[in-house]
Each structure stands twice: as structure tokens, then as C-alpha cells.
JSON list of C-alpha atoms in Angstrom, two decimals:
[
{"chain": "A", "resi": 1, "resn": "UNK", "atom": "CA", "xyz": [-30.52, 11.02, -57.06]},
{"chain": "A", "resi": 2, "resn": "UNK", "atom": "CA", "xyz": [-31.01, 7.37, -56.98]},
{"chain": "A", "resi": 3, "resn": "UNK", "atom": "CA", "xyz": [-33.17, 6.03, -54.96]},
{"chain": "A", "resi": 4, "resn": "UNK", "atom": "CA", "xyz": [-32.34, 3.36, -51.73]},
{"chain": "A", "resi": 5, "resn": "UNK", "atom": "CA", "xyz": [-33.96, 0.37, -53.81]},
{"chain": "A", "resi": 6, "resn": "UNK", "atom": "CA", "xyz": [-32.19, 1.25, -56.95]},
{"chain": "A", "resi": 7, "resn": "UNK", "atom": "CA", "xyz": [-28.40, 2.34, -54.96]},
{"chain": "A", "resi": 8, "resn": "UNK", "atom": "CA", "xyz": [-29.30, -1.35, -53.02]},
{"chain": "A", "resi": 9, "resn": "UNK", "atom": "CA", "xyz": [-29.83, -3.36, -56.24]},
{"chain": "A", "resi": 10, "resn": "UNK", "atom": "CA", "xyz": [-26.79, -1.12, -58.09]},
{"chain": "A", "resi": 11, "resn": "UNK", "atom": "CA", "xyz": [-24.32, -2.02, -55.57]},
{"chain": "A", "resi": 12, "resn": "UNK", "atom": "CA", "xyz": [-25.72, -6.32, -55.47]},
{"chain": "A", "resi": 13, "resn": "UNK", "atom": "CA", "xyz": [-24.90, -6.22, -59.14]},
{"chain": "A", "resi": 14, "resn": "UNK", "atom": "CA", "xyz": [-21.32, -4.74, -58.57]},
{"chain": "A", "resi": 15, "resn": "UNK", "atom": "CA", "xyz": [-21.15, -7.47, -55.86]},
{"chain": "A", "resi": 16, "resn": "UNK", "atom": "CA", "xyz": [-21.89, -10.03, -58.17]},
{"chain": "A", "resi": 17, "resn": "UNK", "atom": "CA", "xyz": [-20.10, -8.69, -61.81]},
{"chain": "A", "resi": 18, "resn": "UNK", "atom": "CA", "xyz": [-16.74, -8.73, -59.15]},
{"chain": "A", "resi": 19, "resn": "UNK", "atom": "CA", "xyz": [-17.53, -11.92, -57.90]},
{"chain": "A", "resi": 20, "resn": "UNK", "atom": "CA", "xyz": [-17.04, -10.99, -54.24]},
{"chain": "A", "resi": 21, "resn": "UNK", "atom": "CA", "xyz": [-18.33, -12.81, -51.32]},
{"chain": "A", "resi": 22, "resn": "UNK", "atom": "CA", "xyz": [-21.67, -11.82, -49.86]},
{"chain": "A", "resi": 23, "resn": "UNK", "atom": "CA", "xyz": [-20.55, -11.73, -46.03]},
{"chain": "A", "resi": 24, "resn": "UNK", "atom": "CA", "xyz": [-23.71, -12.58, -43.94]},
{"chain": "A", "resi": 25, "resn": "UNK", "atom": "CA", "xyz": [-24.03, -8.59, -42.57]},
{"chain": "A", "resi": 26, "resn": "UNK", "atom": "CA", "xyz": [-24.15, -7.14, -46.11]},
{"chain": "A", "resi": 27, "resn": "UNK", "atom": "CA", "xyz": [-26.05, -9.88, -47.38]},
{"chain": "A", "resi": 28, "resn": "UNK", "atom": "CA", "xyz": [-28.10, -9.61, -44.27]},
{"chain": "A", "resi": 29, "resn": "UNK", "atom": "CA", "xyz": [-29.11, -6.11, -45.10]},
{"chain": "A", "resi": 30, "resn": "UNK", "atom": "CA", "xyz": [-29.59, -6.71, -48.72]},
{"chain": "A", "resi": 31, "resn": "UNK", "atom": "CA", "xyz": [-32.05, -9.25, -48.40]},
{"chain": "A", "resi": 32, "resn": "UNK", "atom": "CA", "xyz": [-33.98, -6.74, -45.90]},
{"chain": "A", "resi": 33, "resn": "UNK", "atom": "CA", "xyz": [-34.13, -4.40, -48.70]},
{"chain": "A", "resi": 34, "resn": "UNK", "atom": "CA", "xyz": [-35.19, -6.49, -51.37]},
{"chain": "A", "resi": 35, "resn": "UNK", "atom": "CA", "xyz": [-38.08, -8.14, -48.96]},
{"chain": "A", "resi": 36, "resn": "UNK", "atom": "CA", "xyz": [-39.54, -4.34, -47.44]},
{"chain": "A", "resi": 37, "resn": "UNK", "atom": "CA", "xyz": [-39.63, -3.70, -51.03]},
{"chain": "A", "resi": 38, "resn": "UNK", "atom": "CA", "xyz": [-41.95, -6.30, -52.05]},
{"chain": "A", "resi": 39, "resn": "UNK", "atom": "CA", "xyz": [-39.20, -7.76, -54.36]},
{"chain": "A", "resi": 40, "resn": "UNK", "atom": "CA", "xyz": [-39.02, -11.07, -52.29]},
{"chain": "A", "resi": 41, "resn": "UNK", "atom": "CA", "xyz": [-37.30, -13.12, -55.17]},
{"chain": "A", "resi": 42, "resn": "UNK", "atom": "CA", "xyz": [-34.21, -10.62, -55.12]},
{"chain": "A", "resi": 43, "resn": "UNK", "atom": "CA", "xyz": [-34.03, -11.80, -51.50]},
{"chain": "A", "resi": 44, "resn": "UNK", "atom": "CA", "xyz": [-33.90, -15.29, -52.39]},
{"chain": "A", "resi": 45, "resn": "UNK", "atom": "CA", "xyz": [-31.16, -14.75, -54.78]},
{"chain": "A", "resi": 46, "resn": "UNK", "atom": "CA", "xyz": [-28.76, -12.73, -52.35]},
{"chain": "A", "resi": 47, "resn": "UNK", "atom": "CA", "xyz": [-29.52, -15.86, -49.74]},
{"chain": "A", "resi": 48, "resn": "UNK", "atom": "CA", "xyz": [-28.61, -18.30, -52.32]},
{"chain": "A", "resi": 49, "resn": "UNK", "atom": "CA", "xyz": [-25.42, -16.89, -52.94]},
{"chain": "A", "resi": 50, "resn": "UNK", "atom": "CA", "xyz": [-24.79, -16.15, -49.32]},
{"chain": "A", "resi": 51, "resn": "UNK", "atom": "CA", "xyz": [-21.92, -18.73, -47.93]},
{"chain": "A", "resi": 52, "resn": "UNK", "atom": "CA", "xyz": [-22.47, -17.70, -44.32]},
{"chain": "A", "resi": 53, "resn": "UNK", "atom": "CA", "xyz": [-26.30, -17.38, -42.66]},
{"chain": "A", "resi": 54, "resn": "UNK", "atom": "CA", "xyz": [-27.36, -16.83, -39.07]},
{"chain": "A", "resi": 55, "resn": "UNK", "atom": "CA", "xyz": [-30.53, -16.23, -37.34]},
{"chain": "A", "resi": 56, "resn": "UNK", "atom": "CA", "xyz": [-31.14, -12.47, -38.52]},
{"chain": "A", "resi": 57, "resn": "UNK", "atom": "CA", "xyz": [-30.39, -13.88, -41.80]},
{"chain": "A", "resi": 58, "resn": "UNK", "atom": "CA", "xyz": [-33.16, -16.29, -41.53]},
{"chain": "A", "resi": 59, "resn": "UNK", "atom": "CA", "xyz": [-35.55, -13.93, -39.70]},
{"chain": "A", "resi": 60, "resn": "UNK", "atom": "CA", "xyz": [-35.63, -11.47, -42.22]},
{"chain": "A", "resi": 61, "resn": "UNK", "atom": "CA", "xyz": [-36.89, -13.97, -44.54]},
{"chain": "A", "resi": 62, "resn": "UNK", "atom": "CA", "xyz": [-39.30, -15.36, -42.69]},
{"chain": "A", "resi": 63, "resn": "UNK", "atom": "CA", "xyz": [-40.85, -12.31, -42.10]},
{"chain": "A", "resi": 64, "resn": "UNK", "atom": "CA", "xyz": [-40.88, -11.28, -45.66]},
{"chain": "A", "resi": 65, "resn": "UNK", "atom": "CA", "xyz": [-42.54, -14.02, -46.39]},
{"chain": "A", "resi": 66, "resn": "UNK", "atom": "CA", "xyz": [-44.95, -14.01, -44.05]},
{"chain": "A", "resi": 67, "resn": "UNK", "atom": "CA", "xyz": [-45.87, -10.14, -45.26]},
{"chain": "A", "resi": 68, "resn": "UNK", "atom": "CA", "xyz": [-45.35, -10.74, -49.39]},
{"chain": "A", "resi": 69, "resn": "UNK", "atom": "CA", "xyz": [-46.58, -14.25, -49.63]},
{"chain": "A", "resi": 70, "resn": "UNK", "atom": "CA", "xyz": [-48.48, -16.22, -47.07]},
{"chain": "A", "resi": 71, "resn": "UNK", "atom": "CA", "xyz": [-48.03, -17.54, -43.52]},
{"chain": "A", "resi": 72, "resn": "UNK", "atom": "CA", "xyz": [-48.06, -21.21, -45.10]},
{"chain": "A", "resi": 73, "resn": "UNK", "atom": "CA", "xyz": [-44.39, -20.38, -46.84]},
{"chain": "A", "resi": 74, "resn": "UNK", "atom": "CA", "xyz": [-43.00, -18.65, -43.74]},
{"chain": "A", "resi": 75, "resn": "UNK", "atom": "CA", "xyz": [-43.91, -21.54, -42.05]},
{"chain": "A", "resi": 76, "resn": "UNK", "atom": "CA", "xyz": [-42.30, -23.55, -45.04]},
{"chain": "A", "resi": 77, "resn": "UNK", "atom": "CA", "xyz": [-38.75, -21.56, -44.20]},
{"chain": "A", "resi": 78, "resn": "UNK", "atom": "CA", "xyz": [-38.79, -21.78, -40.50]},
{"chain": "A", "resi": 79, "resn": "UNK", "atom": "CA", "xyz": [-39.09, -25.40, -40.56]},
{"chain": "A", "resi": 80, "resn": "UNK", "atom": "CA", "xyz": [-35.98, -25.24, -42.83]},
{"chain": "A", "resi": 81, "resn": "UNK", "atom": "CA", "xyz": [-34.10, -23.15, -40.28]},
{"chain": "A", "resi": 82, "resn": "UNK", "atom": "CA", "xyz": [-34.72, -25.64, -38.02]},
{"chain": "A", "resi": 83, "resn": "UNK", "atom": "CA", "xyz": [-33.84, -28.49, -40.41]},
{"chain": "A", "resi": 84, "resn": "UNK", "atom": "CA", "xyz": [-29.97, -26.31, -40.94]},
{"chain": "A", "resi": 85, "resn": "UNK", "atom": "CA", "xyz": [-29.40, -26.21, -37.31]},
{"chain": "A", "resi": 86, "resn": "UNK", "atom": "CA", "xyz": [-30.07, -22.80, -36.92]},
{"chain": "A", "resi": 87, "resn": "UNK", "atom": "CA", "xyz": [-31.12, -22.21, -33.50]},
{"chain": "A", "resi": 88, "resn": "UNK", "atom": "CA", "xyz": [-34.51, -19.73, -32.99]},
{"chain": "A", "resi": 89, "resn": "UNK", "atom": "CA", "xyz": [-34.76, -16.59, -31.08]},
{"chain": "A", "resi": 90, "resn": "UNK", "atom": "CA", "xyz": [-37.42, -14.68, -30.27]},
{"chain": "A", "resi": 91, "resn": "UNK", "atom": "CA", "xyz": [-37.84, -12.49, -33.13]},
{"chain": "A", "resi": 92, "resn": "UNK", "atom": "CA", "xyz": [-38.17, -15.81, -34.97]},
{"chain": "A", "resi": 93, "resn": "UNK", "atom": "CA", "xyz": [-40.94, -17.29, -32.87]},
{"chain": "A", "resi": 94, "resn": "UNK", "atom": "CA", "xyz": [-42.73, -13.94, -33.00]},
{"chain": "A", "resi": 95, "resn": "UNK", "atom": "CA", "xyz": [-42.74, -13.56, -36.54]},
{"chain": "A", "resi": 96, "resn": "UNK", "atom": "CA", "xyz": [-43.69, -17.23, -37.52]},
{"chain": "A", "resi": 97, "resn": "UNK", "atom": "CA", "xyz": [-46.76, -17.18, -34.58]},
{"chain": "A", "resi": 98, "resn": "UNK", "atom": "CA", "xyz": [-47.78, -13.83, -36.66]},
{"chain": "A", "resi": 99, "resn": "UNK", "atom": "CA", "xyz": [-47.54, -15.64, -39.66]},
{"chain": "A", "resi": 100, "resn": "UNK", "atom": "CA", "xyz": [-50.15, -18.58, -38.41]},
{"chain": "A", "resi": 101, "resn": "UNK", "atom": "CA", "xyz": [-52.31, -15.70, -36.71]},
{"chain": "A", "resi": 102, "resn": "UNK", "atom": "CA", "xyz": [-53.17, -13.52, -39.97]},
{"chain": "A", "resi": 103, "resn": "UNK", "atom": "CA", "xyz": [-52.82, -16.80, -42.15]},
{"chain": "A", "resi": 104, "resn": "UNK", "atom": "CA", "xyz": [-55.76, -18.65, -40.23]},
{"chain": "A", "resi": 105, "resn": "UNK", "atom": "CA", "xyz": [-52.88, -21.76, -38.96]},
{"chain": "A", "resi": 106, "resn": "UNK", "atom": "CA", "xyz": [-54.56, -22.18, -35.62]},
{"chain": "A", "resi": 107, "resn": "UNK", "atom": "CA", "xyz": [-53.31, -25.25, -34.76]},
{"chain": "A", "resi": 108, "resn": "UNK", "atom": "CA", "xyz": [-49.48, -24.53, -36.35]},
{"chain": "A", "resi": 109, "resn": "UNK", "atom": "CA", "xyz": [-49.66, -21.73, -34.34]},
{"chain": "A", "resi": 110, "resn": "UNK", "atom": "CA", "xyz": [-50.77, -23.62, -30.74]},
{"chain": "A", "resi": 111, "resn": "UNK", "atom": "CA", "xyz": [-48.35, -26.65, -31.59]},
{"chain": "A", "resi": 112, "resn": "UNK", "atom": "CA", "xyz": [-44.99, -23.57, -31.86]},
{"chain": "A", "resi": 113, "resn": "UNK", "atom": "CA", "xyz": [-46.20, -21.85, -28.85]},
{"chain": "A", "resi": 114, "resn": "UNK", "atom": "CA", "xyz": [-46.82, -24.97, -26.80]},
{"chain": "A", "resi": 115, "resn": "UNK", "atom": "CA", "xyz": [-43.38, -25.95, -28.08]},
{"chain": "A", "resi": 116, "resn": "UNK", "atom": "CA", "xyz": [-42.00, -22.18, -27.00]},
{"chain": "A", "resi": 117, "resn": "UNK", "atom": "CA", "xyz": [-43.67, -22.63, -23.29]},
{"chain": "A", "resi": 118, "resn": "UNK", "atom": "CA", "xyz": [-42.28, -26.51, -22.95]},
{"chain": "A", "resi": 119, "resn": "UNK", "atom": "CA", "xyz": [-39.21, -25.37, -23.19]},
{"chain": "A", "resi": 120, "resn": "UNK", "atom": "CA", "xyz": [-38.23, -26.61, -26.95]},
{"chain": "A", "resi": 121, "resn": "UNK", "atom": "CA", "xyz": [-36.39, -22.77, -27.87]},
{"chain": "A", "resi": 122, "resn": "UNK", "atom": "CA", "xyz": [-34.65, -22.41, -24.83]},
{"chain": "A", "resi": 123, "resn": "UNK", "atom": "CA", "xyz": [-36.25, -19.29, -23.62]},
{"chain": "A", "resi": 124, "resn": "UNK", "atom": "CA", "xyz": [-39.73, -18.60, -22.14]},
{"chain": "A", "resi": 125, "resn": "UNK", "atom": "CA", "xyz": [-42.49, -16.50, -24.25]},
{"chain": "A", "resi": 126, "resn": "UNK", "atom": "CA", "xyz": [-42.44, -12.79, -23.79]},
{"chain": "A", "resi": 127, "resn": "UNK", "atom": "CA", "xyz": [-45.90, -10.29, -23.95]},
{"chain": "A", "resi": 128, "resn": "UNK", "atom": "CA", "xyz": [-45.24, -10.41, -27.93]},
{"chain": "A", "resi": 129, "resn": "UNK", "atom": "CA", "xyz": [-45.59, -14.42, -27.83]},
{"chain": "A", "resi": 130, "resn": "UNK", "atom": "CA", "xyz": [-48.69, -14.20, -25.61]},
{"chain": "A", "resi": 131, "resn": "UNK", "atom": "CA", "xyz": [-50.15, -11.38, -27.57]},
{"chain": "A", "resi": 132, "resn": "UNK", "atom": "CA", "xyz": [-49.70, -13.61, -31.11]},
{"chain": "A", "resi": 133, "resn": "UNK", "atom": "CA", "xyz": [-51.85, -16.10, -29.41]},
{"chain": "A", "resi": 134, "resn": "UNK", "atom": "CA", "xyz": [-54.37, -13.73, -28.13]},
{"chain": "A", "resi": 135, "resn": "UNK", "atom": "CA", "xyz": [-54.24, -12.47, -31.82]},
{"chain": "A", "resi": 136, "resn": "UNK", "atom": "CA", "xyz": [-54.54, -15.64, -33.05]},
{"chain": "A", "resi": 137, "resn": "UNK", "atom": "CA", "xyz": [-57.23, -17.32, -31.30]},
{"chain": "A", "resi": 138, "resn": "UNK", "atom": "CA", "xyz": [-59.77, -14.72, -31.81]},
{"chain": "A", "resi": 139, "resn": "UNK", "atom": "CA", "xyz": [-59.50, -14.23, -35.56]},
{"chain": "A", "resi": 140, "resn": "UNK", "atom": "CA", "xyz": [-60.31, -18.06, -35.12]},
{"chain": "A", "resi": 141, "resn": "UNK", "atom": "CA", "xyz": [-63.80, -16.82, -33.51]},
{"chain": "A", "resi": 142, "resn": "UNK", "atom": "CA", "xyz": [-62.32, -18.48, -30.52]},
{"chain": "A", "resi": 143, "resn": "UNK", "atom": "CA", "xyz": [-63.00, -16.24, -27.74]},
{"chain": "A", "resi": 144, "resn": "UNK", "atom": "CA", "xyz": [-63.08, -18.01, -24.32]},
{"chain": "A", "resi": 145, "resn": "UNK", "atom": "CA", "xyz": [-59.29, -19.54, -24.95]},
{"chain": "A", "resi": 146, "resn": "UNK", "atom": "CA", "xyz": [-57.74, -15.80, -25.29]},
{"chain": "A", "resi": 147, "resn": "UNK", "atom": "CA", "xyz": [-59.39, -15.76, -21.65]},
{"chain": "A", "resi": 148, "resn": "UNK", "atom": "CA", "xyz": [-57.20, -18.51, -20.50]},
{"chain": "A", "resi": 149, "resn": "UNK", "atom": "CA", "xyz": [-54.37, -17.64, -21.84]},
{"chain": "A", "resi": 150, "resn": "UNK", "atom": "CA", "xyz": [-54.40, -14.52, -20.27]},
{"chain": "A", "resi": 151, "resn": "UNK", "atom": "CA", "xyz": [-54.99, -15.67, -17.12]},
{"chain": "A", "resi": 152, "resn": "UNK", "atom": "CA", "xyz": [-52.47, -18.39, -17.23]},
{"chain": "A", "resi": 153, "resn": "UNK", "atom": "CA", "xyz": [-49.26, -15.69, -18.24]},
{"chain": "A", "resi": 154, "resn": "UNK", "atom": "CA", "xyz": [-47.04, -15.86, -15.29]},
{"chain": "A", "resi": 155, "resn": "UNK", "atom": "CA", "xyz": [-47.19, -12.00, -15.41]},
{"chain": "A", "resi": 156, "resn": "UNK", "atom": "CA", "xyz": [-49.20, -9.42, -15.20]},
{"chain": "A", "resi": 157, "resn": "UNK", "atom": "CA", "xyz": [-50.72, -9.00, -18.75]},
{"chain": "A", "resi": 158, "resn": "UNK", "atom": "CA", "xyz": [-49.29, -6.05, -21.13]},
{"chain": "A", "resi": 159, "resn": "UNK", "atom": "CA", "xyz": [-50.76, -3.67, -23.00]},
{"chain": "A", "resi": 160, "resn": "UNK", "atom": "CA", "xyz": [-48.82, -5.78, -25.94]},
{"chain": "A", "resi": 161, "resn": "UNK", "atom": "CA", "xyz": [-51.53, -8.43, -24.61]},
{"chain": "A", "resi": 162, "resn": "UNK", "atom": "CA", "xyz": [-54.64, -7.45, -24.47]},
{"chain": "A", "resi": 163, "resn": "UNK", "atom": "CA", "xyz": [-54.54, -4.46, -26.98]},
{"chain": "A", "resi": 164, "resn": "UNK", "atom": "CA", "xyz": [-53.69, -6.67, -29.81]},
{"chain": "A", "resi": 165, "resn": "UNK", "atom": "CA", "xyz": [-56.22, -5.98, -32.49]},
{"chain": "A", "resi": 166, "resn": "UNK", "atom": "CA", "xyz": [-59.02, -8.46, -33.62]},
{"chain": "A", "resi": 167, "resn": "UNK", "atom": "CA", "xyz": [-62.10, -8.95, -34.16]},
{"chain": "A", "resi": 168, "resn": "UNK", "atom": "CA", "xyz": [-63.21, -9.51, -30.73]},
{"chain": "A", "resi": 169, "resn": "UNK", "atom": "CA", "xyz": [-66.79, -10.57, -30.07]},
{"chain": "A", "resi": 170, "resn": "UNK", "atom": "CA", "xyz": [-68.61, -8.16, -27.82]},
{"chain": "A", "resi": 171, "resn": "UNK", "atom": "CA", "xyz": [-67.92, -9.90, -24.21]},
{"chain": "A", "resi": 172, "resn": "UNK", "atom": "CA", "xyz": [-63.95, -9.77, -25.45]},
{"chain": "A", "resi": 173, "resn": "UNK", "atom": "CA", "xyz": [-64.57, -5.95, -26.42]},
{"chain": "A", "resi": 174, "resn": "UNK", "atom": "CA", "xyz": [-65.59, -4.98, -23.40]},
{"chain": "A", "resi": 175, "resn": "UNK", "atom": "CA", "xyz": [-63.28, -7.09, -20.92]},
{"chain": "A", "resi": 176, "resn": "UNK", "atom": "CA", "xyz": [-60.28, -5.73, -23.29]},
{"chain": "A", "resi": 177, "resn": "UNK", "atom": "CA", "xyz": [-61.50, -1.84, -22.88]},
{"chain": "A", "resi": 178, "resn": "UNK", "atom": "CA", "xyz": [-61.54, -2.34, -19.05]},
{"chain": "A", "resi": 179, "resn": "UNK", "atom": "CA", "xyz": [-58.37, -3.87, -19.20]},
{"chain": "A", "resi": 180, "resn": "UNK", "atom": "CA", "xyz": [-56.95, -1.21, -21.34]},
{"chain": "A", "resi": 181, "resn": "UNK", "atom": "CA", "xyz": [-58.41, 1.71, -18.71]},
{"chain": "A", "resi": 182, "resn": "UNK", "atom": "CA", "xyz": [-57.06, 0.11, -15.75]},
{"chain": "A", "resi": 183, "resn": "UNK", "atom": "CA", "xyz": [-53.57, -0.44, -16.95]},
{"chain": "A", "resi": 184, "resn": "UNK", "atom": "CA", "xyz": [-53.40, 2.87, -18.76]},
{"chain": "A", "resi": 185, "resn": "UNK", "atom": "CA", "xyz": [-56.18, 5.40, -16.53]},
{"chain": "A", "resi": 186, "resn": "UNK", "atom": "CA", "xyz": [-54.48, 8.41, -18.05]},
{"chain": "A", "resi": 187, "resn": "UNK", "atom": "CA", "xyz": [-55.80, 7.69, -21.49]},
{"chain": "A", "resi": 188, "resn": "UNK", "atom": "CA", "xyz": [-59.36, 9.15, -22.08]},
{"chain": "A", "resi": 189, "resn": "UNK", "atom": "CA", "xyz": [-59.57, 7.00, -25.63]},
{"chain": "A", "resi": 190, "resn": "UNK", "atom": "CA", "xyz": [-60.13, 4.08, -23.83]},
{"chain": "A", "resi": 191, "resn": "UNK", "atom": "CA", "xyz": [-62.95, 5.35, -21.57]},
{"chain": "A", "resi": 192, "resn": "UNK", "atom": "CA", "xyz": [-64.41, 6.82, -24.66]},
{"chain": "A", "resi": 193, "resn": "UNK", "atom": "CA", "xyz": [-64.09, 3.41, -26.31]},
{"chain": "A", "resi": 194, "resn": "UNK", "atom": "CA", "xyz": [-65.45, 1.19, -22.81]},
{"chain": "A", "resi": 195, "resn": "UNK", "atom": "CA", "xyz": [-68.61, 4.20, -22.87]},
{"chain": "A", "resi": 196, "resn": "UNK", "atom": "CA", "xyz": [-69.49, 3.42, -26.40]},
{"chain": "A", "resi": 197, "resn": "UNK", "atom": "CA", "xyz": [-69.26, -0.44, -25.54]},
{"chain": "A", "resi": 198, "resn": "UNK", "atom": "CA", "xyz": [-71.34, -0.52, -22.58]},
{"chain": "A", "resi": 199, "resn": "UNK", "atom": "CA", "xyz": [-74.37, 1.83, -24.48]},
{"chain": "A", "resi": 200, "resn": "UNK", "atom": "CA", "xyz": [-74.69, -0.30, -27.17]},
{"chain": "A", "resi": 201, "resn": "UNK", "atom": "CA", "xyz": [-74.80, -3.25, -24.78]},
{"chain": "A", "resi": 202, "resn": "UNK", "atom": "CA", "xyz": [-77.52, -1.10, -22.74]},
{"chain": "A", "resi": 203, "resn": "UNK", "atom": "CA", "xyz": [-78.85, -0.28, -26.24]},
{"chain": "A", "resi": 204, "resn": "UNK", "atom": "CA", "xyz": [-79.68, -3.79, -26.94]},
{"chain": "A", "resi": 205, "resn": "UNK", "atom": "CA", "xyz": [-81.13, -4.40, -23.40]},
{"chain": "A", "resi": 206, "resn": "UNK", "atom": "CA", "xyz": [-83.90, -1.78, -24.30]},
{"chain": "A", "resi": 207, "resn": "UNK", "atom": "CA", "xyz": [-84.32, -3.12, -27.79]}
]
């Protein structure tokens, strides 16, 4: 039996021997393929040949790029989304503000989301926006700005928020644990991981 990748890149080439149009759901899907399979130049080529593109289009190769290449290129494409007229949606702004977050593009990232909150995308951030920032900021070793951001989200903050994993300095560690055991009290891992938090604070104190 063939496998999905193979069947995928067996029935592109009968596409293209036949000469058919690649309608935008097909190619859509095909370019998904190609990117979750690391093959991110296949992607290109079905989006080349594609006649018709819309925003799931253009997502799905943003976010391939952002996961095979570098947050720098996905950045690259979603300014060329823009530049077609192709209006942003969510999904979009999430994936690019990941893109800046695990590709070090601090201030990319803060110009988009200040752009997302001003209004520029026609809808206001969700928990997913907020937690990219969050995300963002403190890989940047900038730990008192996920603070304000956090307290300036016109709603209560999600576990999306505040459980989004970096490398939080020890003050962050701690106010995200207590965070984490208030919203979700049920959940003995997070008491576990507050406990160990707070004795290796107290640790230190005796040191």
C-alpha cells in the first residue's frame, strides 16, 4: 500500500500530465501535504500553478514556512499576502506572531500585534494572540512586559495565556504556577510544580 505522501504526490502528477486546473480546495490540501511533510518546495510548486488562492491557501504556507524554514521567510510571505489583497484572519496572525516568537523577531512581532489590537485586521486578538506575545517576550529575556500584557487583556487571562511555555525567569515561574493552580485547582501537577518552585526559592534563602 502506498503511502499518503506518495498517493498525494501520485495523484499532483496525474493533475499535472492532464493538464487540469488546480482548484484552490485540492490545491489547498496538496500544499498541506507537501509542507507537514517537510517537502516545502512541492508546496511552492502546487501554489504556483494554482489560478485561484484564498486565505487557507496562504495560511498553510505561512505556517510551513515558519516550521521548515525560518520565521524571517514566513514573515517574507505574509507581507506578500498582504501585498495580493488577501485579507488576514486569525489563524494568519497567530501563525506569523509564532513565527517572530521562536525566530527571536521581537519587534516584528510587537509592530503585528500592535497592528492586530489598533484595529488594522478587523478583529480583536484572541487568548492565542495574547499568549504569542507572552511567548514571545520572554524568550526575549523580557520578563516584566509579559506582566503587562497580561494585565492589560480585556479578559480574564486563559490557560492558553499564561501556560505558554518559555523560559521564564524564576519570579515569572512562580507567578505562572499560581496562576495555573487557581484557574485549574483540580490539577495536582501544578501544585507539585508551585511546591518545587517555592523550595528552591526557600532553598536559596538558607544558602
Amino acid at each position: 500500500m502506498p503511502s499518503a505522501v506518495q498517493m498525494g504526490i501520485w495523484i499532483h502528477d496525474m493533475v499535472r500530465r492532464n493538464g487540469w486546473e488546480l482548484y484552490v480546495i485540492f490545491g489547498t490540501e496538496l500544499i498541506d501535504m507537501y509542507v507537514k511533510c517537510g517537502r516545502v518546495e512541492g508546496g511552492w510548486i502546487v501554489f504556483s500553478y494554482m489560478n485561484e488562492k484564498n486565505v487557507f491557501t496562504w495560511n498553510v504556507v505561512i505556517k510551513g514556512l515558519a516550521l521548515a524554514k525560518s520565521g524571517e521567510e514566513a514573515n517574507l510571505w505574509f507581507n506578500r499576502m498582504e501585498f495580493n489583497g488577501v485579507r488576514a484572519d486569525e489563524v494568519t496572525l497567530v501563525t506569523v506572531l509564532s513565527a517572530c516568537s521562536h525566530s527571536g523577531l521581537v519587534d516584528k512581532g510587537q509592530l503585528i500585534f500592535s497592528m492586530l489590537v489598533d484595529g488594522k485586521y478587523g478583529f480583536c486578538p484572541n487568548d492565542k494572540h495574547y499568549a504569542c506575545m507572552v511567548d514571545l517576550l520572554a524568550r526575549a529575556d523580557r520578563f516584566q512586559e509579559p506582566f503587562e500584557i497580561m494585565r492589560c487583556t480585556p479578559f480574564e487571562p486563559t490557560k492558553a495565556i499564561i501556560g505558554s511555555k518559555s523560559q521564564w525567569n524564576f519570579e515569572f515561574s512562580v507567578f505562572i504556577a499560581g496562576k495555573l493552580v487557581e484557574m485549574v485547582p483540580d490539577n495536582t501537577a501544578y501544585y507539585v510544580q508551585l511546591s518545587n518552585l517555592l523550595s528552591i526559592y526557600l532553598a536559596g534563602k538558607k544558602a
